[in-house]
mmCIF file of C-alpha atoms in Angstrom:
data_model
loop_
_atom_site.group_PDB
_atom_site.id
_atom_site.type_symbol
_atom_site.label_atom_id
_atom_site.label_comp_id
_atom_site.label_asym_id
_atom_site.label_seq_id
_atom_site.Cartn_x
_atom_site.Cartn_y
_atom_site.Cartn_z
ATOM 1 C CA UNK O 16 -0.137 -0.326 0.093
ATOM 2 C CA UNK O 17 1.322 3.791 -0.947
ATOM 3 C CA UNK O 18 -1.005 5.534 0.680
ATOM 4 C CA UNK O 19 -2.111 7.003 -2.338
ATOM 5 C CA UNK O 20 -5.906 6.522 -3.147
ATOM 6 C CA UNK O 21 -8.038 7.107 -6.183
ATOM 7 C CA UNK O 22 -11.663 6.960 -6.961
ATOM 8 C CA UNK O 23 -13.991 5.385 -8.567
ATOM 9 C CA UNK O 24 -11.932 2.283 -9.278
ATOM 10 C CA UNK O 25 -13.901 1.602 -12.597
ATOM 11 C CA UNK O 26 -16.067 3.691 -14.569
ATOM 12 C CA UNK O 27 -18.036 3.571 -17.743
ATOM 13 C CA UNK O 28 -19.014 6.648 -19.882
ATOM 14 C CA UNK O 29 -19.920 7.111 -23.218
ATOM 15 C CA UNK O 30 -18.078 9.363 -26.227
ATOM 16 C CA UNK O 31 -18.790 13.079 -25.690
ATOM 17 C CA UNK O 32 -19.328 12.955 -21.943
ATOM 18 C CA UNK O 33 -17.044 14.408 -19.623
ATOM 19 C CA UNK O 34 -15.581 12.444 -16.774
ATOM 20 C CA UNK O 35 -13.767 13.936 -13.159
ATOM 21 C CA UNK O 36 -11.290 11.473 -11.468
ATOM 22 C CA UNK O 37 -9.702 11.966 -7.945
ATOM 23 C CA UNK O 38 -7.087 11.211 -5.804
ATOM 24 C CA UNK O 39 -5.344 11.732 -2.690
ATOM 25 C CA UNK O 40 -1.822 11.836 -2.279
ATOM 26 C CA UNK O 41 0.495 10.279 0.481
ATOM 27 C CA UNK O 42 0.713 12.210 3.594
ATOM 28 C CA UNK O 43 3.311 14.916 3.243
ATOM 29 C CA UNK O 44 3.606 14.359 -0.525
ATOM 30 C CA UNK O 45 2.734 18.186 -2.091
ATOM 31 C CA UNK O 46 3.220 17.065 -5.820
ATOM 32 C CA UNK O 47 0.925 15.078 -7.726
ATOM 33 C CA UNK O 48 1.192 13.507 -11.421
ATOM 34 C CA UNK O 49 -1.177 11.914 -13.332
ATOM 35 C CA UNK O 50 -0.486 9.286 -16.228
ATOM 36 C CA UNK O 51 -2.391 7.622 -18.427
ATOM 37 C CA UNK O 52 -1.902 3.949 -19.595
ATOM 38 C CA UNK O 53 -3.532 2.512 -22.296
ATOM 39 C CA UNK O 54 -3.512 -1.406 -22.833
ATOM 40 C CA UNK O 55 -0.133 -3.050 -23.274
ATOM 41 C CA UNK O 56 1.530 0.418 -22.579
ATOM 42 C CA UNK O 57 3.740 2.326 -20.301
ATOM 43 C CA UNK O 58 2.181 4.913 -18.333
ATOM 44 C CA UNK O 59 2.197 8.389 -20.130
ATOM 45 C CA UNK O 60 2.390 11.675 -18.037
ATOM 46 C CA UNK O 61 -0.179 13.760 -18.215
ATOM 47 C CA UNK O 62 0.380 16.402 -16.025
ATOM 48 C CA UNK O 63 1.909 17.544 -12.766
ATOM 49 C CA UNK O 64 0.643 19.602 -10.124
ATOM 50 C CA UNK O 65 3.115 21.231 -7.355
ATOM 51 C CA UNK O 66 1.439 23.150 -4.115
ATOM 52 C CA UNK O 67 -1.680 23.933 -6.511
ATOM 53 C CA UNK O 68 0.198 24.420 -9.613
ATOM 54 C CA UNK O 69 0.534 22.702 -12.385
ATOM 55 C CA UNK O 70 3.861 22.230 -12.866
ATOM 56 C CA UNK O 71 4.690 20.641 -16.319
ATOM 57 C CA UNK O 72 2.263 18.890 -19.044
ATOM 58 C CA UNK O 73 2.370 16.326 -21.492
ATOM 59 C CA UNK O 74 1.329 15.774 -24.824
ATOM 60 C CA UNK O 75 -1.977 15.741 -24.567
ATOM 61 C CA UNK O 76 -4.737 18.441 -25.521
ATOM 62 C CA UNK O 77 -6.381 20.885 -23.162
ATOM 63 C CA UNK O 78 -9.397 18.978 -22.816
ATOM 64 C CA UNK O 79 -7.454 17.227 -20.219
ATOM 65 C CA UNK O 80 -7.366 19.735 -17.540
ATOM 66 C CA UNK O 81 -6.807 19.388 -13.254
ATOM 67 C CA UNK O 82 -6.330 20.962 -9.977
ATOM 68 C CA UNK O 83 -5.049 20.500 -7.326
ATOM 69 C CA UNK O 84 -6.361 21.537 -3.290
ATOM 70 C CA UNK O 85 -4.738 23.224 -0.126
ATOM 71 C CA UNK O 86 -4.738 19.420 1.077
ATOM 72 C CA UNK O 87 -2.874 18.576 -2.101
ATOM 73 C CA UNK O 88 -5.628 16.030 -3.552
ATOM 74 C CA UNK O 89 -6.143 16.281 -6.783
ATOM 75 C CA UNK O 90 -8.367 15.873 -10.042
ATOM 76 C CA UNK O 91 -8.098 14.802 -13.494
ATOM 77 C CA UNK O 92 -10.837 16.098 -15.652
ATOM 78 C CA UNK O 93 -11.323 15.066 -19.558
ATOM 79 C CA UNK O 94 -14.071 16.625 -21.596
ATOM 80 C CA UNK O 95 -15.769 15.684 -24.714
ATOM 81 C CA UNK O 96 -14.500 11.781 -24.146
ATOM 82 C CA UNK O 97 -13.134 10.239 -26.931
ATOM 83 C CA UNK O 98 -13.142 6.250 -27.703
ATOM 84 C CA UNK O 99 -8.879 6.366 -27.431
ATOM 85 C CA UNK O 100 -9.482 7.716 -23.895
ATOM 86 C CA UNK O 101 -10.122 4.372 -22.226
ATOM 87 C CA UNK O 102 -7.027 3.432 -20.515
ATOM 88 C CA UNK O 103 -5.925 3.368 -16.797
ATOM 89 C CA UNK O 104 -5.676 6.331 -15.067
ATOM 90 C CA UNK O 105 -2.691 6.591 -12.535
ATOM 91 C CA UNK O 106 -2.039 9.070 -10.190
ATOM 92 C CA UNK O 107 0.829 9.382 -8.130
ATOM 93 C CA UNK O 108 2.562 11.550 -5.232
ATOM 94 C CA UNK O 109 5.840 12.588 -4.253
ATOM 95 C CA UNK O 110 7.605 14.756 -1.712
ATOM 96 C CA UNK O 111 10.624 16.534 -2.299
ATOM 97 C CA UNK O 112 13.655 15.026 -0.651
ATOM 98 C CA UNK O 113 12.559 11.684 -1.762
ATOM 99 C CA UNK O 114 14.930 11.083 -4.364
ATOM 100 C CA UNK O 115 12.168 11.896 -7.271
ATOM 101 C CA UNK O 116 10.557 8.555 -6.220
ATOM 102 C CA UNK O 117 6.919 7.917 -7.460
ATOM 103 C CA UNK O 118 4.339 6.326 -5.264
ATOM 104 C CA UNK O 119 1.365 5.187 -7.492
ATOM 105 C CA UNK O 120 -2.085 4.544 -6.441
ATOM 106 C CA UNK O 121 -4.412 1.678 -7.651
ATOM 107 C CA UNK O 122 -5.794 3.796 -10.498
ATOM 108 C CA UNK O 123 -8.800 4.170 -12.257
ATOM 109 C CA UNK O 124 -10.022 1.808 -15.392
ATOM 110 C CA UNK O 125 -11.827 4.325 -17.544
ATOM 111 C CA UNK O 126 -14.182 2.849 -20.449
ATOM 112 C CA UNK O 127 -15.267 5.047 -23.497
ATOM 113 C CA UNK O 128 -18.283 3.277 -25.458
ATOM 114 C CA UNK C 19 13.229 6.379 -32.038
ATOM 115 C CA UNK C 20 11.591 5.812 -28.993
ATOM 116 C CA UNK C 21 12.369 7.426 -25.659
ATOM 117 C CA UNK C 22 12.871 4.379 -23.320
ATOM 118 C CA UNK C 23 12.899 1.704 -25.674
ATOM 119 C CA UNK C 24 12.240 -2.438 -24.105
ATOM 120 C CA UNK C 25 11.766 -5.596 -25.526
ATOM 121 C CA UNK C 26 8.057 -6.378 -24.751
ATOM 122 C CA UNK C 27 8.526 -9.949 -24.289
ATOM 123 C CA UNK C 28 7.241 -12.675 -23.160
ATOM 124 C CA UNK C 29 10.802 -13.275 -21.358
ATOM 125 C CA UNK C 30 10.251 -17.146 -20.036
ATOM 126 C CA UNK C 31 12.628 -18.142 -17.328
ATOM 127 C CA UNK C 32 12.520 -21.250 -15.475
ATOM 128 C CA UNK C 33 12.036 -21.176 -10.916
ATOM 129 C CA UNK C 34 15.600 -20.533 -9.975
ATOM 130 C CA UNK C 35 17.302 -19.043 -12.703
ATOM 131 C CA UNK C 36 18.198 -15.636 -13.525
ATOM 132 C CA UNK C 37 15.655 -13.092 -15.500
ATOM 133 C CA UNK C 38 17.966 -10.508 -17.209
ATOM 134 C CA UNK C 39 15.580 -6.948 -18.411
ATOM 135 C CA UNK C 40 17.240 -4.722 -20.681
ATOM 136 C CA UNK C 41 16.136 -1.110 -21.265
ATOM 137 C CA UNK C 42 17.853 1.494 -23.301
ATOM 138 C CA UNK C 43 17.012 5.354 -23.264
ATOM 139 C CA UNK C 44 17.532 8.380 -25.827
ATOM 140 C CA UNK C 45 17.831 11.136 -23.611
ATOM 141 C CA UNK C 46 21.699 11.305 -23.250
ATOM 142 C CA UNK C 47 21.280 13.745 -20.005
ATOM 143 C CA UNK C 48 18.864 11.656 -17.904
ATOM 144 C CA UNK C 49 19.800 11.265 -14.595
ATOM 145 C CA UNK C 50 17.401 9.003 -12.644
ATOM 146 C CA UNK C 51 16.277 5.330 -13.527
ATOM 147 C CA UNK C 52 13.855 3.172 -12.171
ATOM 148 C CA UNK C 53 12.479 -0.110 -12.247
ATOM 149 C CA UNK C 54 8.594 -0.627 -11.626
ATOM 150 C CA UNK C 55 6.510 -4.047 -11.274
ATOM 151 C CA UNK C 56 3.173 -3.939 -12.626
ATOM 152 C CA UNK C 57 0.800 -7.163 -11.921
ATOM 153 C CA UNK C 58 -1.628 -7.726 -14.354
ATOM 154 C CA UNK C 59 -5.051 -5.158 -13.371
ATOM 155 C CA UNK C 60 -2.896 -3.454 -11.333
ATOM 156 C CA UNK C 61 -1.041 -0.092 -10.563
ATOM 157 C CA UNK C 62 3.122 0.082 -10.798
ATOM 158 C CA UNK C 63 5.069 -0.553 -8.128
ATOM 159 C CA UNK C 64 8.704 1.078 -7.683
ATOM 160 C CA UNK C 65 11.216 -1.657 -6.830
ATOM 161 C CA UNK C 66 14.900 -0.201 -8.031
ATOM 162 C CA UNK C 67 16.018 2.812 -8.323
ATOM 163 C CA UNK C 68 19.367 3.881 -9.777
ATOM 164 C CA UNK C 69 21.556 6.972 -10.413
ATOM 165 C CA UNK C 70 25.019 6.175 -11.145
ATOM 166 C CA UNK C 71 26.981 3.771 -13.063
ATOM 167 C CA UNK C 72 27.649 0.408 -11.882
ATOM 168 C CA UNK C 73 25.518 -1.978 -10.321
ATOM 169 C CA UNK C 74 23.096 -1.535 -7.506
ATOM 170 C CA UNK C 75 21.654 -4.832 -5.368
ATOM 171 C CA UNK C 76 18.370 -5.122 -3.263
ATOM 172 C CA UNK C 77 17.638 -8.731 -2.179
ATOM 173 C CA UNK C 78 17.406 -10.532 -5.334
ATOM 174 C CA UNK C 79 17.160 -7.572 -7.650
ATOM 175 C CA UNK C 80 20.250 -5.858 -9.531
ATOM 176 C CA UNK C 81 19.967 -2.894 -11.125
ATOM 177 C CA UNK C 82 22.978 -2.039 -13.689
ATOM 178 C CA UNK C 83 23.332 1.433 -15.560
ATOM 179 C CA UNK C 84 26.014 2.303 -18.198
ATOM 180 C CA UNK C 85 25.458 6.115 -19.256
ATOM 181 C CA UNK C 86 27.885 6.066 -22.094
ATOM 182 C CA UNK C 87 25.871 3.042 -23.916
ATOM 183 C CA UNK C 88 22.575 4.598 -22.666
ATOM 184 C CA UNK C 89 21.776 1.406 -21.122
ATOM 185 C CA UNK C 90 19.929 0.068 -17.775
ATOM 186 C CA UNK C 91 19.262 -3.670 -16.681
ATOM 187 C CA UNK C 92 17.635 -5.157 -14.048
ATOM 188 C CA UNK C 93 18.621 -8.949 -12.993
ATOM 189 C CA UNK C 94 16.308 -10.785 -10.990
ATOM 190 C CA UNK C 95 18.125 -13.663 -8.992
ATOM 191 C CA UNK C 96 16.704 -16.824 -8.215
ATOM 192 C CA UNK C 97 13.206 -16.456 -10.263
ATOM 193 C CA UNK C 98 9.879 -17.112 -8.449
ATOM 194 C CA UNK C 99 6.596 -17.549 -9.825
ATOM 195 C CA UNK C 100 5.689 -14.608 -8.084
ATOM 196 C CA UNK C 101 7.745 -12.847 -10.168
ATOM 197 C CA UNK C 102 5.838 -12.964 -13.113
ATOM 198 C CA UNK C 103 4.828 -9.429 -14.303
ATOM 199 C CA UNK C 104 5.700 -6.690 -16.349
ATOM 200 C CA UNK C 105 8.359 -4.616 -15.409
ATOM 201 C CA UNK C 106 8.850 -1.191 -16.499
ATOM 202 C CA UNK C 107 11.792 1.051 -17.608
ATOM 203 C CA UNK C 108 11.293 4.359 -16.397
ATOM 204 C CA UNK C 109 13.713 7.323 -17.177
ATOM 205 C CA UNK C 110 13.747 10.905 -15.185
ATOM 206 C CA UNK C 111 14.376 13.239 -18.766
ATOM 207 C CA UNK C 112 17.064 15.863 -18.171
ATOM 208 C CA UNK C 113 15.250 19.043 -16.152
ATOM 209 C CA UNK C 114 14.127 16.258 -13.620
ATOM 210 C CA UNK C 115 10.425 17.336 -12.248
ATOM 211 C CA UNK C 116 9.718 14.094 -10.961
ATOM 212 C CA UNK C 117 8.316 13.192 -14.606
ATOM 213 C CA UNK C 118 8.919 10.187 -15.730
ATOM 214 C CA UNK C 119 8.899 8.349 -19.183
ATOM 215 C CA UNK C 120 7.932 5.093 -19.106
ATOM 216 C CA UNK C 121 9.033 2.236 -22.090
ATOM 217 C CA UNK C 122 6.322 -0.259 -22.731
ATOM 218 C CA UNK C 123 6.967 -3.201 -20.382
ATOM 219 C CA UNK C 124 8.885 -6.592 -20.473
ATOM 220 C CA UNK C 125 6.631 -9.274 -19.363
ATOM 221 C CA UNK C 126 8.411 -12.060 -17.409
ATOM 222 C CA UNK C 127 6.861 -15.308 -17.166
ATOM 223 C CA UNK C 128 8.756 -17.823 -14.776
ATOM 224 C CA UNK C 129 8.055 -21.383 -15.450
ATOM 225 C CA UNK C 130 7.548 -24.503 -12.731
#
């Protein structure tokens, strides 16, 4: 157990809908990163939040957005869902002084029909 | 060229053998390297990190780094069926920031 919790665990949506995924970071961790893992692929970096500010973004369109709250929990929002958005969405938390190690939550499996 | 490349496998080894997993990366300035284990349907779990050239051992696991060749490997000694999983190589690109670039993973099967 990493102490990083994600909700929901599974979600089914239809194309064009919007979805919000949630993540609670491990106690003491002030940085949250989101990754998308398609079937048979490695995780791909979506974006990172550090002290409530976006701190880097991968190659994902603007319809992927996020928030980080004062307690360091985070949300990932995806608008106008597409079939290719079907994937495992992983949240990872980290803290300064931990040697850049990421601790992943159990993920949210999103299916877009 | 992919930023982080791994052979997708599957790599099959008999129980008790040494499993050798390999990874190459393209960003010559990368400084931090990680191996994650991912069981089917689960999230990645950090098993090794390495930052300097050479070997780093932790129990049955040994990570090896050669920055000149842009190559990092993971050896698993005395392989057990419970080691059967996908092993993801991850690299922290130049500039760091805790943003990892992952390979596609190598599936390892340890057979009885």
